[in-house]
Amino acid sequence: MNIGIIVYSQTGNTLKVCEKLKTELDSAGLNCSIEKVESSGDSGGSRTDIKITNAPDALKYDALVFAAPVQAFSLAMPMNNYMKTLSGLNGKKAAFITTKGLPFKWTGANHALSQMSKLARAAGAEAVSDGAVVWPGKNPDAETIAAAGKFKEIFK
């Protein structure tokens, strides 16, 4: 199965989580690629000023993992804007992972994961699993491995 890990990472922490996730999924015999959502206008500009400058083609994958940080207790706006452009994901499974600085899922992770799930379903995908990684936390690698374990099962 060809899995696209589509990530928005402002500081690089979410990208590090995705690299670990890719290693875990690849070791289970899944073929994963990481592609970055890139934007401009997200540093100091208003939320309406954010423009997507690199929009990965989600259609070329059999299944997807969308990854982004929590910002202001919600999904990071660049990923939100990117996912709003998606369509035609019918029959594709989608999983979601978010990174955050605060240690409880209710401090933004649940909302961000829900937003990604809703946007993926609106594009036709089947939302199947999610995970949250606190960065820096007690053990972000363990949280990433736990999410990868769930994802391995659904992408077999």
mmCIF file of N, CA and C in Angstrom, residues 1-134:
data_model
loop_
_atom_site.group_PDB
_atom_site.id
_atom_site.type_symbol
_atom_site.label_atom_id
_atom_site.label_comp_id
_atom_site.label_asym_id
_atom_site.label_seq_id
_atom_site.Cartn_x
_atom_site.Cartn_y
_atom_site.Cartn_z
ATOM 1 N N MET A 1 0.848 -1.181 0.000
ATOM 2 C CA MET A 1 0.000 0.000 0.000
ATOM 3 C C MET A 1 0.888 1.238 0.000
ATOM 4 N N ASN A 2 0.530 2.197 -0.811
ATOM 5 C CA ASN A 2 1.271 3.443 -0.958
ATOM 6 C C ASN A 2 0.603 4.509 -0.081
ATOM 7 N N ILE A 3 1.290 4.926 0.977
ATOM 8 C CA ILE A 3 0.716 5.853 1.947
ATOM 9 C C ILE A 3 1.420 7.200 1.868
ATOM 10 N N GLY A 4 0.630 8.248 1.752
ATOM 11 C CA GLY A 4 1.161 9.607 1.768
ATOM 12 C C GLY A 4 1.026 10.201 3.151
ATOM 13 N N ILE A 5 2.141 10.620 3.715
ATOM 14 C CA ILE A 5 2.129 11.345 4.984
ATOM 15 C C ILE A 5 2.259 12.813 4.602
ATOM 16 N N ILE A 6 1.164 13.527 4.734
ATOM 17 C CA ILE A 6 1.128 14.929 4.322
ATOM 18 C C ILE A 6 1.188 15.781 5.579
ATOM 19 N N VAL A 7 2.220 16.595 5.673
ATOM 20 C CA VAL A 7 2.517 17.288 6.922
ATOM 21 C C VAL A 7 2.683 18.793 6.712
ATOM 22 N N TYR A 8 2.138 19.534 7.652
ATOM 23 C CA TYR A 8 2.492 20.946 7.792
ATOM 24 C C TYR A 8 3.269 21.044 9.096
ATOM 25 N N SER A 9 4.458 21.615 9.049
ATOM 26 C CA SER A 9 5.296 21.743 10.233
ATOM 27 C C SER A 9 5.954 23.109 10.225
ATOM 28 N N GLN A 10 5.543 23.961 11.136
ATOM 29 C CA GLN A 10 6.101 25.313 11.183
ATOM 30 C C GLN A 10 7.497 25.325 11.791
ATOM 31 N N THR A 11 7.711 24.550 12.860
ATOM 32 C CA THR A 11 8.994 24.578 13.580
ATOM 33 C C THR A 11 9.889 23.386 13.289
ATOM 34 N N GLY A 12 9.355 22.366 12.645
ATOM 35 C CA GLY A 12 10.125 21.154 12.384
ATOM 36 C C GLY A 12 9.784 20.006 13.321
ATOM 37 N N ASN A 13 9.101 20.275 14.419
ATOM 38 C CA ASN A 13 8.764 19.212 15.369
ATOM 39 C C ASN A 13 7.770 18.214 14.780
ATOM 40 N N THR A 14 6.747 18.704 14.109
ATOM 41 C CA THR A 14 5.761 17.806 13.510
ATOM 42 C C THR A 14 6.418 16.985 12.398
ATOM 43 N N LEU A 15 7.329 17.573 11.663
ATOM 44 C CA LEU A 15 8.064 16.831 10.637
ATOM 45 C C LEU A 15 8.890 15.712 11.272
ATOM 46 N N LYS A 16 9.531 15.969 12.403
ATOM 47 C CA LYS A 16 10.303 14.923 13.099
ATOM 48 C C LYS A 16 9.399 13.769 13.502
ATOM 49 N N VAL A 17 8.210 14.083 13.987
ATOM 50 C CA VAL A 17 7.250 13.036 14.345
ATOM 51 C C VAL A 17 6.894 12.224 13.100
ATOM 52 N N CYS A 18 6.682 12.895 11.980
ATOM 53 C CA CYS A 18 6.324 12.194 10.735
ATOM 54 C C CYS A 18 7.462 11.315 10.232
ATOM 55 N N GLU A 19 8.688 11.758 10.405
ATOM 56 C CA GLU A 19 9.830 10.933 10.008
ATOM 57 C C GLU A 19 9.881 9.652 10.835
ATOM 58 N N LYS A 20 9.619 9.760 12.138
ATOM 59 C CA LYS A 20 9.562 8.582 13.013
ATOM 60 C C LYS A 20 8.384 7.701 12.616
ATOM 61 N N LEU A 21 7.243 8.298 12.335
ATOM 62 C CA LEU A 21 6.064 7.562 11.903
ATOM 63 C C LEU A 21 6.350 6.798 10.612
ATOM 64 N N LYS A 22 7.005 7.451 9.658
ATOM 65 C CA LYS A 22 7.359 6.807 8.391
ATOM 66 C C LYS A 22 8.249 5.597 8.639
ATOM 67 N N THR A 23 9.242 5.736 9.492
ATOM 68 C CA THR A 23 10.139 4.621 9.810
ATOM 69 C C THR A 23 9.350 3.442 10.358
ATOM 70 N N GLU A 24 8.433 3.728 11.276
ATOM 71 C CA GLU A 24 7.617 2.669 11.879
ATOM 72 C C GLU A 24 6.713 1.995 10.850
ATOM 73 N N LEU A 25 6.062 2.773 10.015
ATOM 74 C CA LEU A 25 5.160 2.201 9.017
ATOM 75 C C LEU A 25 5.931 1.452 7.929
ATOM 76 N N ASP A 26 7.063 1.998 7.505
ATOM 77 C CA ASP A 26 7.893 1.317 6.508
ATOM 78 C C ASP A 26 8.369 -0.039 7.035
ATOM 79 N N SER A 27 8.701 -0.098 8.339
ATOM 80 C CA SER A 27 9.188 -1.359 8.922
ATOM 81 C C SER A 27 8.096 -2.429 8.942
ATOM 82 N N ALA A 28 6.849 -2.027 8.811
ATOM 83 C CA ALA A 28 5.733 -2.972 8.754
ATOM 84 C C ALA A 28 5.406 -3.363 7.314
ATOM 85 N N GLY A 29 6.246 -2.939 6.375
ATOM 86 C CA GLY A 29 6.045 -3.296 4.977
ATOM 87 C C GLY A 29 5.149 -2.344 4.210
ATOM 88 N N LEU A 30 4.813 -1.217 4.819
ATOM 89 C CA LEU A 30 4.007 -0.215 4.126
ATOM 90 C C LEU A 30 4.957 0.759 3.427
ATOM 91 N N ASN A 31 4.585 1.225 2.272
ATOM 92 C CA ASN A 31 5.416 2.136 1.488
ATOM 93 C C ASN A 31 4.939 3.566 1.723
ATOM 94 N N CYS A 32 5.717 4.340 2.465
ATOM 95 C CA CYS A 32 5.300 5.696 2.851
ATOM 96 C C CYS A 32 6.183 6.765 2.219
ATOM 97 N N SER A 33 5.563 7.871 1.908
ATOM 98 C CA SER A 33 6.269 9.058 1.431
ATOM 99 C C SER A 33 5.792 10.248 2.252
ATOM 100 N N ILE A 34 6.707 11.142 2.571
ATOM 101 C CA ILE A 34 6.366 12.373 3.286
ATOM 102 C C ILE A 34 6.353 13.517 2.288
ATOM 103 N N GLU A 35 5.268 14.284 2.324
ATOM 104 C CA GLU A 35 5.181 15.500 1.513
ATOM 105 C C GLU A 35 4.755 16.643 2.415
ATOM 106 N N LYS A 36 5.351 17.805 2.180
ATOM 107 C CA LYS A 36 5.085 18.963 3.032
ATOM 108 C C LYS A 36 4.108 19.955 2.400
ATOM 109 N N VAL A 37 3.174 20.381 3.233
ATOM 110 C CA VAL A 37 2.332 21.531 2.894
ATOM 111 C C VAL A 37 3.156 22.749 3.287
ATOM 112 N N GLU A 38 3.320 23.679 2.376
ATOM 113 C CA GLU A 38 4.070 24.893 2.681
ATOM 114 C C GLU A 38 3.184 26.096 2.430
ATOM 115 N N SER A 39 3.448 27.144 3.195
ATOM 116 C CA SER A 39 2.602 28.328 3.092
ATOM 117 C C SER A 39 3.418 29.595 3.256
ATOM 118 N N SER A 40 2.777 30.693 2.911
ATOM 119 C CA SER A 40 3.352 32.012 3.156
ATOM 120 C C SER A 40 2.296 32.840 3.862
ATOM 121 N N GLY A 41 2.743 33.831 4.580
ATOM 122 C CA GLY A 41 1.813 34.729 5.253
ATOM 123 C C GLY A 41 1.380 34.259 6.626
ATOM 124 N N ASP A 42 1.938 33.130 7.121
ATOM 125 C CA ASP A 42 1.486 32.642 8.408
ATOM 126 C C ASP A 42 2.327 33.150 9.571
ATOM 127 N N SER A 43 3.284 34.003 9.320
ATOM 128 C CA SER A 43 4.081 34.585 10.393
ATOM 129 C C SER A 43 3.738 36.065 10.523
ATOM 130 N N GLY A 44 2.860 36.359 11.440
ATOM 131 C CA GLY A 44 2.504 37.742 11.695
ATOM 132 C C GLY A 44 1.342 38.251 10.870
ATOM 133 N N GLY A 45 0.924 37.516 9.839
ATOM 134 C CA GLY A 45 -0.207 37.945 9.025
ATOM 135 C C GLY A 45 -1.512 37.480 9.635
ATOM 136 N N SER A 46 -2.587 38.028 9.160
ATOM 137 C CA SER A 46 -3.882 37.574 9.646
ATOM 138 C C SER A 46 -4.177 36.197 9.061
ATOM 139 N N ARG A 47 -5.093 35.486 9.665
ATOM 140 C CA ARG A 47 -5.420 34.137 9.220
ATOM 141 C C ARG A 47 -5.880 34.126 7.763
ATOM 142 N N THR A 48 -6.442 35.205 7.284
ATOM 143 C CA THR A 48 -6.890 35.251 5.892
ATOM 144 C C THR A 48 -5.728 35.494 4.932
ATOM 145 N N ASP A 49 -4.567 35.878 5.458
ATOM 146 C CA ASP A 49 -3.401 36.143 4.619
ATOM 147 C C ASP A 49 -2.621 34.884 4.260
ATOM 148 N N ILE A 50 -2.959 33.754 4.834
ATOM 149 C CA ILE A 50 -2.197 32.532 4.608
ATOM 150 C C ILE A 50 -2.487 31.987 3.214
ATOM 151 N N LYS A 51 -1.423 31.776 2.457
ATOM 152 C CA LYS A 51 -1.518 31.215 1.102
ATOM 153 C C LYS A 51 -0.718 29.915 1.069
ATOM 154 N N ILE A 52 -1.281 28.899 0.456
ATOM 155 C CA ILE A 52 -0.576 27.623 0.304
ATOM 156 C C ILE A 52 0.368 27.749 -0.888
ATOM 157 N N THR A 53 1.657 27.519 -0.639
ATOM 158 C CA THR A 53 2.654 27.620 -1.708
ATOM 159 C C THR A 53 3.089 26.253 -2.213
ATOM 160 N N ASN A 54 2.834 25.195 -1.455
ATOM 161 C CA ASN A 54 3.075 23.826 -1.907
ATOM 162 C C ASN A 54 1.929 22.960 -1.415
ATOM 163 N N ALA A 55 1.164 22.423 -2.352
ATOM 164 C CA ALA A 55 -0.002 21.593 -2.035
ATOM 165 C C ALA A 55 0.228 20.187 -2.593
ATOM 166 N N PRO A 56 0.599 19.241 -1.726
ATOM 167 C CA PRO A 56 0.838 17.871 -2.205
ATOM 168 C C PRO A 56 -0.400 17.272 -2.872
ATOM 169 N N ASP A 57 -0.162 16.398 -3.838
ATOM 170 C CA ASP A 57 -1.236 15.706 -4.553
ATOM 171 C C ASP A 57 -1.641 14.472 -3.748
ATOM 172 N N ALA A 58 -2.725 14.566 -3.006
ATOM 173 C CA ALA A 58 -3.198 13.469 -2.164
ATOM 174 C C ALA A 58 -3.791 12.336 -2.982
ATOM 175 N N LEU A 59 -4.203 12.601 -4.200
ATOM 176 C CA LEU A 59 -4.867 11.593 -5.021
ATOM 177 C C LEU A 59 -3.943 10.452 -5.452
ATOM 178 N N LYS A 60 -2.642 10.668 -5.439
ATOM 179 C CA LYS A 60 -1.722 9.638 -5.919
ATOM 180 C C LYS A 60 -1.455 8.543 -4.888
ATOM 181 N N TYR A 61 -2.034 8.660 -3.695
ATOM 182 C CA TYR A 61 -1.802 7.685 -2.630
ATOM 183 C C TYR A 61 -3.027 6.798 -2.410
ATOM 184 N N ASP A 62 -2.767 5.577 -1.933
ATOM 185 C CA ASP A 62 -3.845 4.645 -1.583
ATOM 186 C C ASP A 62 -4.487 5.018 -0.251
ATOM 187 N N ALA A 63 -3.689 5.549 0.649
ATOM 188 C CA ALA A 63 -4.150 5.956 1.981
ATOM 189 C C ALA A 63 -3.325 7.166 2.412
ATOM 190 N N LEU A 64 -3.823 7.879 3.416
ATOM 191 C CA LEU A 64 -3.188 9.139 3.808
ATOM 192 C C LEU A 64 -3.072 9.269 5.311
ATOM 193 N N VAL A 65 -2.018 9.960 5.728
ATOM 194 C CA VAL A 65 -1.884 10.444 7.099
ATOM 195 C C VAL A 65 -1.699 11.951 6.979
ATOM 196 N N PHE A 66 -2.562 12.691 7.633
ATOM 197 C CA PHE A 66 -2.430 14.146 7.682
ATOM 198 C C PHE A 66 -1.858 14.513 9.041
ATOM 199 N N ALA A 67 -0.839 15.361 9.058
ATOM 200 C CA ALA A 67 -0.163 15.718 10.301
ATOM 201 C C ALA A 67 0.053 17.221 10.370
ATOM 202 N N ALA A 68 -0.263 17.791 11.528
ATOM 203 C CA ALA A 68 -0.091 19.234 11.715
ATOM 204 C C ALA A 68 -0.068 19.545 13.207
ATOM 205 N N PRO A 69 0.502 20.680 13.567
ATOM 206 C CA PRO A 69 0.480 21.077 14.969
ATOM 207 C C PRO A 69 -0.845 21.736 15.358
ATOM 208 N N VAL A 70 -1.056 21.755 16.651
ATOM 209 C CA VAL A 70 -2.141 22.543 17.223
ATOM 210 C C VAL A 70 -1.620 23.969 17.338
ATOM 211 N N GLN A 71 -2.406 24.919 16.888
ATOM 212 C CA GLN A 71 -2.068 26.332 17.056
ATOM 213 C C GLN A 71 -3.321 27.038 17.544
ATOM 214 N N ALA A 72 -3.214 27.734 18.653
ATOM 215 C CA ALA A 72 -4.345 28.457 19.244
ATOM 216 C C ALA A 72 -5.523 27.504 19.497
ATOM 217 N N PHE A 73 -5.214 26.304 20.012
ATOM 218 C CA PHE A 73 -6.212 25.293 20.383
ATOM 219 C C PHE A 73 -7.001 24.754 19.195
ATOM 220 N N SER A 74 -6.474 24.902 17.976
ATOM 221 C CA SER A 74 -7.134 24.438 16.757
ATOM 222 C C SER A 74 -6.091 23.893 15.786
ATOM 223 N N LEU A 75 -6.577 23.353 14.691
ATOM 224 C CA LEU A 75 -5.705 22.902 13.620
ATOM 225 C C LEU A 75 -4.954 24.096 13.041
ATOM 226 N N ALA A 76 -3.651 23.918 12.805
ATOM 227 C CA ALA A 76 -2.857 24.988 12.181
ATOM 228 C C ALA A 76 -3.524 25.419 10.873
ATOM 229 N N MET A 77 -3.683 26.697 10.710
ATOM 230 C CA MET A 77 -4.422 27.247 9.574
ATOM 231 C C MET A 77 -3.872 26.821 8.207
ATOM 232 N N PRO A 78 -2.554 26.709 7.997
ATOM 233 C CA PRO A 78 -2.103 26.249 6.682
ATOM 234 C C PRO A 78 -2.635 24.852 6.325
ATOM 235 N N MET A 79 -2.664 23.925 7.283
ATOM 236 C CA MET A 79 -3.209 22.599 7.001
ATOM 237 C C MET A 79 -4.715 22.682 6.790
ATOM 238 N N ASN A 80 -5.384 23.498 7.585
ATOM 239 C CA ASN A 80 -6.823 23.709 7.421
ATOM 240 C C ASN A 80 -7.122 24.201 5.993
ATOM 241 N N ASN A 81 -6.394 25.216 5.554
ATOM 242 C CA ASN A 81 -6.616 25.775 4.217
ATOM 243 C C ASN A 81 -6.302 24.762 3.124
ATOM 244 N N TYR A 82 -5.217 23.993 3.299
ATOM 245 C CA TYR A 82 -4.864 22.961 2.319
ATOM 246 C C TYR A 82 -5.962 21.910 2.228
ATOM 247 N N MET A 83 -6.406 21.405 3.376
ATOM 248 C CA MET A 83 -7.398 20.327 3.367
ATOM 249 C C MET A 83 -8.739 20.772 2.796
ATOM 250 N N LYS A 84 -9.040 22.062 2.892
ATOM 251 C CA LYS A 84 -10.281 22.574 2.297
ATOM 252 C C LYS A 84 -10.261 22.477 0.768
ATOM 253 N N THR A 85 -9.077 22.365 0.168
ATOM 254 C CA THR A 85 -8.976 22.273 -1.290
ATOM 255 C C THR A 85 -9.101 20.837 -1.795
ATOM 256 N N LEU A 86 -9.085 19.867 -0.894
ATOM 257 C CA LEU A 86 -9.079 18.463 -1.301
ATOM 258 C C LEU A 86 -10.452 18.001 -1.777
ATOM 259 N N SER A 87 -10.435 17.093 -2.731
ATOM 260 C CA SER A 87 -11.660 16.434 -3.193
ATOM 261 C C SER A 87 -11.250 15.132 -3.862
ATOM 262 N N GLY A 88 -12.216 14.275 -4.116
ATOM 263 C CA GLY A 88 -11.952 13.040 -4.834
ATOM 264 C C GLY A 88 -11.211 11.978 -4.056
ATOM 265 N N LEU A 89 -11.270 12.022 -2.724
ATOM 266 C CA LEU A 89 -10.560 11.036 -1.911
ATOM 267 C C LEU A 89 -11.416 9.802 -1.612
ATOM 268 N N ASN A 90 -12.453 9.603 -2.381
ATOM 269 C CA ASN A 90 -13.369 8.486 -2.165
ATOM 270 C C ASN A 90 -12.613 7.162 -2.134
ATOM 271 N N GLY A 91 -12.912 6.342 -1.124
ATOM 272 C CA GLY A 91 -12.299 5.029 -0.999
ATOM 273 C C GLY A 91 -10.939 5.041 -0.334
ATOM 274 N N LYS A 92 -10.411 6.197 -0.004
ATOM 275 C CA LYS A 92 -9.102 6.278 0.649
ATOM 276 C C LYS A 92 -9.284 6.380 2.166
ATOM 277 N N LYS A 93 -8.487 5.606 2.893
ATOM 278 C CA LYS A 93 -8.477 5.710 4.346
ATOM 279 C C LYS A 93 -7.569 6.870 4.737
ATOM 280 N N ALA A 94 -7.974 7.590 5.769
ATOM 281 C CA ALA A 94 -7.171 8.716 6.247
ATOM 282 C C ALA A 94 -7.022 8.633 7.765
ATOM 283 N N ALA A 95 -5.803 8.840 8.224
ATOM 284 C CA ALA A 95 -5.502 8.913 9.651
ATOM 285 C C ALA A 95 -4.897 10.291 9.911
ATOM 286 N N PHE A 96 -4.866 10.662 11.176
ATOM 287 C CA PHE A 96 -4.468 12.023 11.532
ATOM 288 C C PHE A 96 -3.569 11.994 12.761
ATOM 289 N N ILE A 97 -2.582 12.881 12.755
ATOM 290 C CA ILE A 97 -1.728 13.019 13.928
ATOM 291 C C ILE A 97 -1.436 14.503 14.131
ATOM 292 N N THR A 98 -1.443 14.898 15.372
ATOM 293 C CA THR A 98 -1.172 16.292 15.688
ATOM 294 C C THR A 98 -0.101 16.372 16.759
ATOM 295 N N THR A 99 0.640 17.457 16.735
ATOM 296 C CA THR A 99 1.618 17.725 17.780
ATOM 297 C C THR A 99 1.162 18.958 18.544
ATOM 298 N N LYS A 100 1.556 18.996 19.807
ATOM 299 C CA LYS A 100 1.123 20.107 20.647
ATOM 300 C C LYS A 100 2.066 20.260 21.813
ATOM 301 N N GLY A 101 2.038 21.416 22.427
ATOM 302 C CA GLY A 101 2.932 21.689 23.538
ATOM 303 C C GLY A 101 2.346 21.383 24.904
ATOM 304 N N LEU A 102 1.019 21.441 25.029
ATOM 305 C CA LEU A 102 0.382 21.189 26.321
ATOM 306 C C LEU A 102 0.059 19.707 26.467
ATOM 307 N N PRO A 103 0.125 19.166 27.694
ATOM 308 C CA PRO A 103 0.082 17.720 27.878
ATOM 309 C C PRO A 103 -1.279 17.032 27.803
ATOM 310 N N PHE A 104 -2.365 17.734 27.637
ATOM 311 C CA PHE A 104 -3.673 17.089 27.645
ATOM 312 C C PHE A 104 -4.326 17.217 26.276
ATOM 313 N N LYS A 105 -4.982 16.123 25.807
ATOM 314 C CA LYS A 105 -5.620 16.154 24.488
ATOM 315 C C LYS A 105 -6.707 17.222 24.401
ATOM 316 N N TRP A 106 -7.352 17.533 25.520
ATOM 317 C CA TRP A 106 -8.438 18.505 25.480
ATOM 318 C C TRP A 106 -7.934 19.938 25.310
ATOM 319 N N THR A 107 -6.628 20.142 25.337
ATOM 320 C CA THR A 107 -6.086 21.498 25.134
ATOM 321 C C THR A 107 -5.753 21.750 23.671
ATOM 322 N N GLY A 108 -6.635 21.334 22.806
ATOM 323 C CA GLY A 108 -6.486 21.629 21.385
ATOM 324 C C GLY A 108 -6.362 20.412 20.495
ATOM 325 N N ALA A 109 -5.788 19.328 20.986
ATOM 326 C CA ALA A 109 -5.587 18.153 20.130
ATOM 327 C C ALA A 109 -6.909 17.571 19.656
ATOM 328 N N ASN A 110 -7.847 17.385 20.561
ATOM 329 C CA ASN A 110 -9.138 16.819 20.163
ATOM 330 C C ASN A 110 -9.803 17.666 19.084
ATOM 331 N N HIS A 111 -9.759 18.982 19.260
ATOM 332 C CA HIS A 111 -10.371 19.881 18.274
ATOM 333 C C HIS A 111 -9.652 19.786 16.927
ATOM 334 N N ALA A 112 -8.318 19.837 16.947
ATOM 335 C CA ALA A 112 -7.545 19.778 15.701
ATOM 336 C C ALA A 112 -7.774 18.454 14.977
ATOM 337 N N LEU A 113 -7.788 17.358 15.720
ATOM 338 C CA LEU A 113 -8.025 16.045 15.108
ATOM 339 C C LEU A 113 -9.428 15.975 14.521
ATOM 340 N N SER A 114 -10.390 16.534 15.226
ATOM 341 C CA SER A 114 -11.763 16.566 14.734
ATOM 342 C C SER A 114 -11.865 17.402 13.453
ATOM 343 N N GLN A 115 -11.170 18.526 13.427
ATOM 344 C CA GLN A 115 -11.177 19.370 12.229
ATOM 345 C C GLN A 115 -10.596 18.615 11.027
ATOM 346 N N MET A 116 -9.455 17.938 11.229
ATOM 347 C CA MET A 116 -8.849 17.190 10.119
ATOM 348 C C MET A 116 -9.784 16.084 9.640
ATOM 349 N N SER A 117 -10.383 15.372 10.585
ATOM 350 C CA SER A 117 -11.307 14.291 10.236
ATOM 351 C C SER A 117 -12.485 14.817 9.415
ATOM 352 N N LYS A 118 -13.062 15.914 9.856
ATOM 353 C CA LYS A 118 -14.208 16.502 9.150
ATOM 354 C C LYS A 118 -13.814 16.940 7.733
ATOM 355 N N LEU A 119 -12.652 17.569 7.600
ATOM 356 C CA LEU A 119 -12.200 18.026 6.289
ATOM 357 C C LEU A 119 -11.900 16.853 5.353
ATOM 358 N N ALA A 120 -11.308 15.790 5.887
ATOM 359 C CA ALA A 120 -11.015 14.620 5.068
ATOM 360 C C ALA A 120 -12.311 13.938 4.618
ATOM 361 N N ARG A 121 -13.270 13.823 5.524
ATOM 362 C CA ARG A 121 -14.559 13.223 5.157
ATOM 363 C C ARG A 121 -15.274 14.076 4.103
ATOM 364 N N ALA A 122 -15.166 15.389 4.219
ATOM 365 C CA ALA A 122 -15.775 16.269 3.222
ATOM 366 C C ALA A 122 -15.151 16.055 1.837
ATOM 367 N N ALA A 123 -13.886 15.625 1.810
ATOM 368 C CA ALA A 123 -13.201 15.349 0.545
ATOM 369 C C ALA A 123 -13.455 13.923 0.062
ATOM 370 N N GLY A 124 -14.217 13.149 0.842
ATOM 371 C CA GLY A 124 -14.582 11.796 0.440
ATOM 372 C C GLY A 124 -13.828 10.684 1.129
ATOM 373 N N ALA A 125 -12.826 10.991 1.945
ATOM 374 C CA ALA A 125 -12.020 9.963 2.601
ATOM 375 C C ALA A 125 -12.779 9.334 3.762
ATOM 376 N N GLU A 126 -12.328 8.160 4.140
ATOM 377 C CA GLU A 126 -12.839 7.477 5.319
ATOM 378 C C GLU A 126 -11.879 7.765 6.475
ATOM 379 N N ALA A 127 -12.331 8.515 7.462
ATOM 380 C CA ALA A 127 -11.498 8.849 8.621
ATOM 381 C C ALA A 127 -11.440 7.635 9.535
ATOM 382 N N VAL A 128 -10.227 7.114 9.788
ATOM 383 C CA VAL A 128 -10.124 5.834 10.479
ATOM 384 C C VAL A 128 -9.372 5.839 11.806
ATOM 385 N N SER A 129 -8.462 6.761 12.043
ATOM 386 C CA SER A 129 -7.700 6.728 13.294
ATOM 387 C C SER A 129 -6.986 8.054 13.502
ATOM 388 N N ASP A 130 -6.555 8.273 14.743
ATOM 389 C CA ASP A 130 -5.793 9.485 15.021
ATOM 390 C C ASP A 130 -4.874 9.285 16.211
ATOM 391 N N GLY A 131 -3.994 10.257 16.408
ATOM 392 C CA GLY A 131 -3.076 10.244 17.530
ATOM 393 C C GLY A 131 -2.568 11.650 17.789
ATOM 394 N N ALA A 132 -2.132 11.871 19.025
ATOM 395 C CA ALA A 132 -1.575 13.170 19.403
ATOM 396 C C ALA A 132 -0.223 12.947 20.067
ATOM 397 N N VAL A 133 0.718 13.822 19.762
ATOM 398 C CA VAL A 133 2.062 13.741 20.326
ATOM 399 C C VAL A 133 2.370 15.069 20.995
ATOM 400 N N VAL A 134 2.707 15.007 22.287
ATOM 401 C CA VAL A 134 3.107 16.214 23.013
ATOM 402 C C VAL A 134 4.587 16.443 22.739
#
